[in-house]
Amino acid sequence: LLTLARDLRRRRARERQQLFVAEGIRTVEELLDANLAVHGVLASPELARSSRGAALIAATHARGIPYLEVSEAEFTSATDTETPQGVLAVAPVPDRSLEQLTIGATPRVLVLDAVQDPGNVGTMLRTAAALGAAGTVALPGTVDLWNAKVVRSAMGSLFRHHALACPTEALVAWLAARDIPLWGADMHGDPVSAGVAPGQLALAVGNEGGGLTPPVRAAAARLVSIPIASTVESLNVAVATGILLYELRP
Amino acid sequence: LLTLARDLRRRRARERQQLFVAEGIRTVEELLDANLAVHGVLASPELARSSRGAALIAATHARGIPYLEVSEAEFTSATDTETPQGVLAVAPVPDRSLEQLTIGATPRVLVLDAVQDPGNVGTMLRTAAALGAAGTVALPGTVDLWNAKVVRSAMGSLFRHHALACPTEALVAWLAARDIPLWGADMHGDPVSAGVAPGQLALAVGNEGGGLTPPVRAAAARLVSIPIASTVESLNVAVATGILLYELRP
């Protein structure tokens, strides 16, 4: 389990094995709460010392999940966090596809178009889940959704919210088949205001520095923007996503 | 300058000397652009190797700002960043008070009520500046606005946006004297929607875990919320701030 956790820090290993690492007390708690399969839990001796940690260990045992305690140094060798909390879980990447995405009458779908910062992507997943989006689709160039920092920043929302990665053409075809228009966030787009959104909507948000990619721009029915002061270059991409999703709510 | 920069990592030293550290190429560029006074620039040999770094050195010399190059190891000893970019500036904390805050006919003032994460606070300053707030007031319990990570996350907005710290009573008196109502963000408040905001408005956002403090809650004329899905505990505080400031724009 220790070797596996170390190995899963690489995207290629996660993709080959279809496993990911959830690290930190809260993230592992959320993982257990979400009733997803869990391959095993790795902990340092520190975990048992807090009551919250002890409860987590008990929950792991109650679920019959393999549990391994290693030394502080070994645990640290498997994580990238600055202040590890002494617990991580290895779990299978949930099997999700566009076809399985359940949409209601007025769905919102968030599209991540080459968004690269894992902290931003985690916050965007949390925001999309909180604001009721049916799902989030990560297009090529976006950081791996199962990167440990994305998992941590998403604060559990990745375990319940239907988030998946797929090629741009697959998304465009899926949207077209359901008559869901794709709008893109772009600083030169129309200023958004409440009440302008169509019933169904997919909203694409682009890379922190470069904006939308050409294929997404080409597929977008409309570009929208949030007007900002000229003294500021841009909003943080997660903040912009929150404003747009809220403003364009059904 | 090296000893000073090291010393200024402590809040007490920043407060005593009324100096702060701006670190990273972009942050130092923004500081020079903002035409604030600069005490000195400290760099590692790495800086001169990029054309952007060389331009920054030239701009420093052109402004007659003291410039000191130290070894990579010495530079690293003065920073807390994981991947330092080889440049930091030491500058006087701008002299700002509530009295100096210029407000138009429909001002928005953001109030940080014990918000503790420096990355969140930096993003909130950037958001307030971008969305046209007249100023941001940090109340007791909020991380120091001149903490190096806040400065970095604010991406230059701290140098132009009128952000300052003051006691809660001083803010409440200032708002009362100008008839500016204080609204607070609270998960049990009225759901916000566009068009409900008064002409003048101060918006208080509370601590990531604990929400508003009792004195701010007591001073608030109204509590507002962003409705979220029951499966998610909360929005990120910077995302929530962006949505509220946009939704409650004049």
Coordinates of C-alpha atoms in Angstrom, one line a residue:
Chain A
L1 CA 0.0 0.0 0.0
L2 CA 2.9 2.4 0.8
T3 CA 4.6 1.6 -2.5
L4 CA 1.3 2.0 -4.3
A5 CA 0.5 5.4 -2.7
R6 CA 4.0 6.7 -3.6
D7 CA 3.5 5.5 -7.2
L8 CA 0.1 7.1 -7.5
R9 CA 1.7 10.6 -7.2
R10 CA 2.3 10.2 -11.0
R11 CA -0.6 10.8 -13.4
R12 CA 0.5 7.9 -15.6
A13 CA 0.3 5.5 -12.6
R14 CA -3.1 6.8 -11.7
E15 CA -4.4 6.4 -15.3
R16 CA -2.8 2.9 -15.7
Q17 CA -4.2 1.6 -12.4
Q18 CA -7.4 3.6 -12.3
L19 CA -6.7 4.4 -8.6
F20 CA -6.3 7.7 -6.8
V21 CA -5.1 9.0 -3.4
A22 CA -7.3 11.0 -1.0
E23 CA -5.2 12.6 1.7
G24 CA -6.0 14.3 5.0
I25 CA -8.5 13.6 7.7
R26 CA -11.4 15.5 6.2
T27 CA -10.9 14.2 2.7
V28 CA -10.8 10.6 3.9
E29 CA -13.9 11.2 6.0
E30 CA -15.7 12.5 3.0
L31 CA -14.5 9.5 0.9
L32 CA -15.9 7.1 3.5
D33 CA -19.2 9.1 3.7
A34 CA -19.6 9.0 0.0
N35 CA -19.8 5.2 0.0
L36 CA -17.2 4.8 -2.7
A37 CA -15.1 1.7 -2.8
V38 CA -11.8 2.1 -0.9
H39 CA -8.7 0.0 -1.6
G40 CA -6.9 0.7 1.6
V41 CA -6.0 3.3 4.2
L42 CA -2.4 4.3 5.1
A43 CA -1.7 6.1 8.3
S44 CA 1.2 7.3 10.5
P45 CA 1.2 6.8 14.3
E46 CA 0.0 10.4 14.7
L47 CA -3.5 9.6 13.4
A48 CA -4.6 7.5 16.4
R49 CA -3.7 10.4 18.8
S50 CA -6.6 12.7 17.9
S51 CA -10.2 11.7 18.6
R52 CA -11.2 12.5 15.0
G53 CA -8.3 10.3 13.8
A54 CA -9.4 7.4 16.1
A55 CA -12.9 7.7 14.8
L56 CA -11.6 7.5 11.3
I57 CA -9.6 4.3 12.1
A58 CA -12.7 2.8 13.7
A59 CA -14.8 3.6 10.6
T60 CA -12.1 2.0 8.4
H61 CA -12.2 -1.2 10.4
A62 CA -16.0 -1.2 10.5
R63 CA -16.0 -1.1 6.7
G64 CA -13.5 -3.9 6.5
I65 CA -11.0 -1.7 4.6
P66 CA -7.4 -2.8 4.7
Y67 CA -5.5 -0.5 7.2
L68 CA -1.7 -0.1 7.4
E69 CA 0.2 2.0 9.9
V70 CA 3.7 3.0 8.8
S71 CA 6.3 5.3 10.4
E72 CA 6.1 9.1 10.2
A73 CA 9.0 9.1 7.7
E74 CA 7.5 6.5 5.5
F75 CA 4.1 8.2 5.5
T76 CA 5.8 11.5 4.5
S77 CA 7.5 9.8 1.6
A78 CA 4.1 9.0 0.1
T79 CA 2.7 12.6 0.2
D80 CA 3.4 15.9 -1.4
T81 CA 1.6 18.0 1.3
E82 CA 3.7 20.4 3.5
T83 CA 1.9 19.5 6.7
P84 CA 0.6 15.9 6.3
Q85 CA -2.2 14.9 8.7
G86 CA -1.1 11.3 8.9
V87 CA -3.8 9.6 6.8
L88 CA -4.5 8.8 3.2
A89 CA -6.7 6.4 1.3
V90 CA -6.2 4.7 -2.0
A91 CA -9.4 4.2 -3.9
P92 CA -10.6 3.2 -7.4
V93 CA -11.4 6.2 -9.8
P94 CA -15.2 6.1 -10.0
D95 CA -16.3 4.9 -13.4
R96 CA -18.0 7.9 -14.9
S97 CA -18.9 8.7 -18.5
L98 CA -20.8 11.5 -20.2
E99 CA -23.5 8.9 -21.1
Q100 CA -24.1 8.3 -17.4
L101 CA -24.5 12.0 -16.7
T102 CA -28.1 12.5 -15.5
I103 CA -29.5 15.9 -16.5
G104 CA -32.8 17.4 -15.3
A105 CA -34.9 19.9 -17.2
T106 CA -32.6 22.9 -16.6
P107 CA -29.1 21.4 -16.3
R108 CA -25.9 23.3 -15.8
V109 CA -22.7 21.6 -16.9
L110 CA -19.3 23.2 -16.1
V111 CA -16.6 22.7 -18.7
L112 CA -12.9 23.0 -17.7
D113 CA -11.0 24.0 -20.8
A114 CA -7.3 23.5 -20.0
V115 CA -7.4 24.8 -16.5
Q116 CA -4.1 23.9 -15.0
D117 CA -3.9 24.9 -11.3
P118 CA -5.0 22.0 -9.1
G119 CA -6.1 24.2 -6.3
N120 CA -8.3 26.2 -8.7
V121 CA -9.8 23.1 -10.3
G122 CA -10.6 21.6 -6.8
T123 CA -12.3 24.9 -5.8
M124 CA -14.2 24.9 -9.2
L125 CA -15.5 21.3 -8.6
R126 CA -16.6 22.3 -5.1
T127 CA -18.3 25.4 -6.5
A128 CA -20.0 23.5 -9.3
A129 CA -21.4 20.9 -6.8
A130 CA -22.5 23.6 -4.4
L131 CA -24.3 25.6 -7.1
G132 CA -26.2 22.6 -8.3
A133 CA -24.4 21.8 -11.6
A134 CA -25.2 18.4 -13.0
G135 CA -21.6 17.6 -13.7
T136 CA -18.2 19.0 -14.6
V137 CA -16.3 18.0 -17.7
A138 CA -12.5 18.3 -17.9
L139 CA -11.2 18.8 -21.4
P140 CA -7.6 18.0 -22.6
G141 CA -5.0 20.3 -21.1
T142 CA -6.8 20.4 -17.7
V143 CA -4.9 19.0 -14.7
D144 CA -5.9 15.4 -13.9
L145 CA -9.0 15.5 -11.8
W146 CA -7.6 12.7 -9.6
N147 CA -4.4 14.6 -8.8
A148 CA -4.0 14.6 -4.9
K149 CA -4.2 18.4 -4.7
V150 CA -7.4 18.6 -6.8
V151 CA -8.9 15.8 -4.6
R152 CA -8.0 17.7 -1.5
S153 CA -9.1 21.2 -2.7
A154 CA -12.4 19.8 -3.9
M155 CA -13.2 19.0 -0.2
G156 CA -15.2 15.8 -1.0
S157 CA -17.2 17.2 -3.9
L158 CA -15.2 15.0 -6.3
F159 CA -16.7 11.9 -4.6
R160 CA -20.3 12.9 -5.3
H161 CA -20.3 15.4 -8.1
H162 CA -20.3 13.8 -11.6
A163 CA -16.9 15.0 -12.7
L164 CA -15.0 13.3 -15.6
A165 CA -12.5 14.0 -18.3
C166 CA -13.2 13.5 -22.0
P167 CA -12.1 14.7 -25.5
T168 CA -13.5 18.0 -26.7
E169 CA -15.2 16.4 -29.7
A170 CA -17.0 13.9 -27.5
L171 CA -18.4 16.7 -25.3
V172 CA -19.5 18.8 -28.3
A173 CA -21.3 15.8 -29.8
W174 CA -23.0 15.0 -26.5
L175 CA -24.2 18.6 -26.1
A176 CA -25.4 18.8 -29.7
A177 CA -27.4 15.6 -29.3
R178 CA -29.2 17.1 -26.3
D179 CA -29.6 20.6 -27.7
I180 CA -27.6 22.0 -24.8
P181 CA -25.9 25.3 -25.9
L182 CA -22.2 25.8 -24.9
W183 CA -21.3 29.3 -23.7
G184 CA -17.7 30.4 -23.1
A185 CA -16.2 32.8 -20.5
D186 CA -14.1 35.3 -22.3
M187 CA -13.0 38.8 -21.3
H188 CA -14.4 40.2 -24.6
G189 CA -17.7 38.5 -24.3
D190 CA -21.1 40.0 -23.4
P191 CA -21.3 41.2 -19.8
V192 CA -23.5 38.7 -17.9
S193 CA -26.5 39.6 -15.9
A194 CA -29.2 37.5 -14.2
G195 CA -32.0 36.2 -16.3
V196 CA -30.2 35.9 -19.6
A197 CA -29.4 32.2 -19.4
P198 CA -31.2 29.6 -21.5
G199 CA -32.9 26.6 -19.8
Q200 CA -30.1 24.2 -20.4
L201 CA -26.5 25.4 -20.4
A202 CA -22.9 24.2 -20.5
L203 CA -20.4 26.9 -19.5
A204 CA -16.8 26.6 -20.5
V205 CA -14.0 28.4 -18.5
G206 CA -10.5 28.5 -19.9
N207 CA -6.9 28.4 -18.9
E208 CA -5.7 30.9 -16.2
G209 CA -3.5 32.8 -18.6
G210 CA -4.6 31.8 -22.1
G211 CA -8.4 31.7 -21.9
L212 CA -10.4 29.3 -24.1
T213 CA -8.8 26.9 -26.6
P214 CA -9.6 27.4 -30.3
P215 CA -11.9 24.3 -30.6
V216 CA -14.0 25.4 -27.6
R217 CA -14.1 28.9 -28.8
A218 CA -15.3 27.6 -32.2
A219 CA -18.0 25.5 -30.5
A220 CA -19.3 28.2 -28.3
A221 CA -22.7 29.7 -29.2
R222 CA -22.0 32.8 -27.1
L223 CA -19.1 34.4 -25.1
V224 CA -19.9 36.0 -21.8
S225 CA -17.8 38.1 -19.5
I226 CA -17.7 39.7 -16.0
P227 CA -17.0 43.4 -16.3
I228 CA -14.0 44.3 -14.1
A229 CA -12.0 47.4 -13.3
S230 CA -9.3 48.3 -15.7
T231 CA -6.6 48.4 -13.0
V232 CA -7.0 44.6 -12.5
E233 CA -5.9 42.1 -15.1
S234 CA -8.4 39.4 -14.3
L235 CA -10.4 37.6 -11.6
N236 CA -9.2 34.3 -10.2
V237 CA -10.7 31.6 -12.4
A238 CA -12.5 29.9 -9.6
V239 CA -14.1 33.2 -8.5
A240 CA -15.1 33.9 -12.0
T241 CA -16.7 30.5 -12.3
G242 CA -18.7 31.0 -9.1
I243 CA -20.0 34.3 -10.4
L244 CA -20.9 33.0 -13.8
L245 CA -22.6 29.8 -12.5
Y246 CA -24.6 31.8 -10.0
E247 CA -25.5 34.6 -12.4
L248 CA -26.5 32.1 -15.1
R249 CA -28.5 29.8 -12.8
P250 CA -31.7 28.4 -14.1
Chain B
L1 CA 18.5 44.3 3.2
L2 CA 18.8 40.5 3.5
T3 CA 18.5 40.6 7.3
L4 CA 15.6 43.0 7.0
A5 CA 13.7 40.7 4.5
R6 CA 14.2 37.7 6.8
D7 CA 13.0 39.7 9.8
L8 CA 9.9 40.9 8.0
R9 CA 8.5 37.4 7.7
R10 CA 7.2 38.0 11.3
R11 CA 4.1 40.1 11.6
R12 CA 5.4 41.9 14.7
A13 CA 8.5 43.0 12.7
R14 CA 6.3 44.3 9.8
E15 CA 4.1 46.2 12.3
R16 CA 7.0 47.7 14.2
Q17 CA 8.9 48.8 11.0
Q18 CA 5.8 49.5 8.9
L19 CA 7.5 47.6 6.0
F20 CA 6.4 44.6 4.0
V21 CA 7.9 42.2 1.4
A22 CA 6.6 41.8 -2.1
E23 CA 8.0 38.6 -3.6
G24 CA 8.1 37.2 -7.2
I25 CA 8.6 38.8 -10.5
R26 CA 5.0 39.7 -11.2
T27 CA 4.4 41.1 -7.7
V28 CA 7.6 43.3 -7.8
E29 CA 6.6 44.4 -11.3
E30 CA 3.2 45.4 -10.0
L31 CA 4.8 47.2 -7.1
L32 CA 7.0 49.3 -9.3
D33 CA 4.0 50.0 -11.7
A34 CA 1.9 51.2 -8.8
N35 CA 4.5 54.0 -8.1
L36 CA 4.7 53.2 -4.4
A37 CA 7.9 53.9 -2.5
V38 CA 10.3 51.0 -2.5
H39 CA 13.0 50.5 0.1
G40 CA 15.1 48.0 -1.8
V41 CA 15.2 45.0 -4.1
L42 CA 16.9 41.7 -3.2
A43 CA 17.7 39.2 -5.9
S44 CA 19.4 35.9 -6.6
P45 CA 21.8 35.4 -9.5
E46 CA 18.9 33.6 -11.3
L47 CA 16.9 36.8 -11.8
A48 CA 19.3 38.3 -14.4
R49 CA 19.0 35.2 -16.5
S50 CA 15.5 35.7 -17.8
S51 CA 14.6 38.7 -20.0
R52 CA 11.7 39.6 -17.7
G53 CA 14.1 39.5 -14.8
A54 CA 16.6 41.7 -16.6
A55 CA 13.9 44.2 -17.4
L56 CA 13.0 44.3 -13.7
I57 CA 16.6 45.0 -12.7
A58 CA 16.8 47.8 -15.3
A59 CA 13.6 49.3 -13.9
T60 CA 14.9 49.1 -10.4
H61 CA 18.1 50.9 -11.4
A62 CA 16.2 53.5 -13.4
R63 CA 14.1 54.3 -10.3
G64 CA 17.3 54.6 -8.2
I65 CA 16.1 51.9 -5.9
P66 CA 18.8 50.1 -3.8
Y67 CA 19.5 46.7 -5.4
L68 CA 21.3 43.8 -3.8
E69 CA 22.3 40.5 -5.3
V70 CA 22.8 37.6 -2.9
S71 CA 23.5 33.9 -3.3
E72 CA 20.7 31.5 -4.1
A73 CA 21.0 30.0 -0.6
E74 CA 20.9 33.4 1.1
F75 CA 17.9 34.5 -1.0
T76 CA 16.0 31.3 -0.1
S77 CA 16.7 31.9 3.5
A78 CA 14.6 35.1 3.3
T79 CA 11.5 33.6 1.6
D80 CA 8.8 31.1 2.5
T81 CA 7.8 30.2 -1.0
E82 CA 8.4 26.7 -2.3
T83 CA 9.7 27.8 -5.7
P84 CA 11.2 31.3 -5.3
Q85 CA 11.6 33.3 -8.4
G86 CA 14.7 35.0 -7.2
V87 CA 13.4 38.5 -6.5
L88 CA 11.7 40.4 -3.6
A89 CA 11.2 44.0 -2.7
V90 CA 11.0 45.6 0.7
A91 CA 8.6 48.6 0.8
P92 CA 6.9 50.8 3.3
V93 CA 3.3 49.8 4.2
P94 CA 1.2 52.5 2.5
D95 CA -0.3 55.0 5.0
R96 CA -4.0 54.3 4.7
S97 CA -6.9 55.1 7.0
L98 CA -10.7 54.9 6.9
E99 CA -10.8 58.7 6.8
Q100 CA -8.8 58.6 3.6
L101 CA -11.2 56.2 1.9
T102 CA -12.8 58.0 -1.0
I103 CA -16.3 56.8 -1.7
G104 CA -18.5 57.7 -4.6
A105 CA -22.3 57.8 -4.6
T106 CA -22.8 54.0 -4.6
P107 CA -19.8 52.6 -2.8
R108 CA -19.2 49.0 -2.0
V109 CA -16.8 48.3 0.9
L110 CA -15.7 44.7 1.6
V111 CA -15.2 43.8 5.3
L112 CA -13.0 40.8 6.2
D113 CA -14.2 39.6 9.6
A114 CA -11.5 37.2 10.9
V115 CA -10.7 35.6 7.6
Q116 CA -7.5 33.6 8.2
D117 CA -6.2 32.0 5.1
P118 CA -3.7 34.3 3.4
G119 CA -4.4 32.8 -0.1
N120 CA -8.1 33.5 0.4
V121 CA -7.5 37.0 1.6
G122 CA -5.3 37.8 -1.3
T123 CA -7.9 36.5 -3.8
M124 CA -10.6 38.5 -2.0
L125 CA -8.6 41.7 -2.3
R126 CA -8.1 41.0 -6.0
T127 CA -11.8 40.3 -6.4
A128 CA -12.9 43.5 -4.5
A129 CA -10.5 45.6 -6.6
A130 CA -11.7 43.9 -9.8
L131 CA -15.4 44.4 -9.0
G132 CA -15.0 48.0 -8.2
A133 CA -15.2 48.1 -4.4
A134 CA -14.0 51.4 -2.9
G135 CA -12.0 49.6 -0.3
T136 CA -11.5 46.6 1.9
V137 CA -11.3 46.7 5.7
A138 CA -9.7 43.9 7.6
L139 CA -11.1 43.5 11.2
P140 CA -9.3 41.9 14.1
G141 CA -8.6 38.2 13.7
T142 CA -8.0 38.6 10.0
V143 CA -4.5 37.6 8.7
D144 CA -2.1 40.5 8.3
L145 CA -2.8 42.2 4.9
W146 CA 1.0 42.6 4.5
N147 CA 1.8 39.0 5.0
A148 CA 3.9 37.9 2.1
K149 CA 1.5 35.3 0.9
V150 CA -1.5 37.8 1.0
V151 CA 0.7 40.2 -1.0
R152 CA 1.5 37.5 -3.6
S153 CA -2.1 36.2 -3.9
A154 CA -3.5 39.7 -4.3
M155 CA -1.5 39.9 -7.5
G156 CA -0.8 43.6 -7.2
S157 CA -4.3 44.7 -6.1
L158 CA -3.0 45.5 -2.6
F159 CA -0.8 48.2 -4.1
R160 CA -3.7 50.2 -5.6
H161 CA -6.9 49.0 -3.8
H162 CA -7.6 50.9 -0.6
A163 CA -7.2 48.0 1.9
L164 CA -6.5 48.6 5.6
A165 CA -6.9 47.1 9.0
C166 CA -8.9 48.7 11.8
P167 CA -10.9 47.9 15.0
T168 CA -14.5 46.8 14.5
E169 CA -15.8 49.8 16.5
A170 CA -14.0 52.2 14.3
L171 CA -15.5 50.7 11.2
V172 CA -19.0 50.6 12.7
A173 CA -18.7 54.3 13.6
W174 CA -17.4 55.3 10.2
L175 CA -20.2 53.4 8.4
A176 CA -22.8 55.0 10.8
A177 CA -21.5 58.5 10.1
R178 CA -22.0 58.0 6.4
D179 CA -25.3 56.1 6.5
I180 CA -23.7 53.0 4.9
P181 CA -25.5 49.9 5.9
L182 CA -23.5 46.8 6.9
W183 CA -24.7 43.5 5.5
G184 CA -23.2 40.2 6.6
A185 CA -22.8 36.9 4.7
D186 CA -24.3 34.0 6.7
M187 CA -25.6 30.6 5.6
H188 CA -28.9 31.3 7.3
G189 CA -29.3 34.7 5.8
D190 CA -31.8 35.7 3.0
P191 CA -30.8 34.3 -0.4
V192 CA -29.3 37.1 -2.5
S193 CA -30.5 38.0 -5.9
A194 CA -29.7 40.9 -8.2
G195 CA -31.3 44.2 -7.6
V196 CA -31.9 44.0 -3.9
A197 CA -28.9 46.0 -2.8
P198 CA -29.1 49.5 -1.4
G199 CA -27.1 52.3 -3.0
Q200 CA -24.3 52.2 -0.5
L201 CA -23.2 49.0 1.0
A202 CA -20.5 47.4 3.2
L203 CA -20.5 43.6 3.0
A204 CA -18.9 41.6 5.8
V205 CA -17.6 38.1 5.1
G206 CA -16.6 35.9 8.1
N207 CA -14.1 33.2 9.0
E208 CA -13.7 30.1 6.9
G209 CA -15.0 27.8 9.6
G210 CA -16.8 30.0 12.2
G211 CA -18.6 32.7 10.1
L212 CA -19.2 36.2 11.4
T213 CA -17.9 37.3 14.8
P214 CA -20.6 38.4 17.4
P215 CA -19.8 42.2 17.2
V216 CA -20.1 42.2 13.4
R217 CA -23.3 40.0 13.5
A218 CA -24.7 42.5 16.0
A219 CA -23.9 45.5 13.8
A220 CA -25.3 43.9 10.6
A221 CA -28.5 45.4 9.3
R222 CA -29.2 42.2 7.2
L223 CA -27.8 38.8 6.7
V224 CA -27.6 37.4 3.2
S225 CA -26.7 33.9 1.8
I226 CA -26.0 32.1 -1.4
P227 CA -28.2 29.0 -1.6
I228 CA -26.2 25.8 -2.1
A229 CA -26.7 22.1 -2.5
S230 CA -27.2 20.2 0.8
T231 CA -24.4 17.8 -0.2
V232 CA -21.8 20.5 0.0
E233 CA -20.8 22.1 3.3
S234 CA -19.9 25.6 2.0
L235 CA -18.5 27.6 -0.8
N236 CA -14.9 28.7 -0.7
V237 CA -14.9 32.2 1.1
A238 CA -13.3 34.0 -1.9
V239 CA -15.8 32.4 -4.3
A240 CA -18.7 33.4 -2.0
T241 CA -17.3 37.0 -1.8
G242 CA -17.1 37.2 -5.6
I243 CA -20.7 36.1 -6.0
L244 CA -22.0 38.4 -3.3
L245 CA -20.1 41.5 -4.6
Y246 CA -21.3 40.9 -8.1
E247 CA -24.8 40.1 -7.2
L248 CA -25.0 43.1 -4.9
R249 CA -23.3 45.5 -7.3
P250 CA -24.8 49.0 -7.6

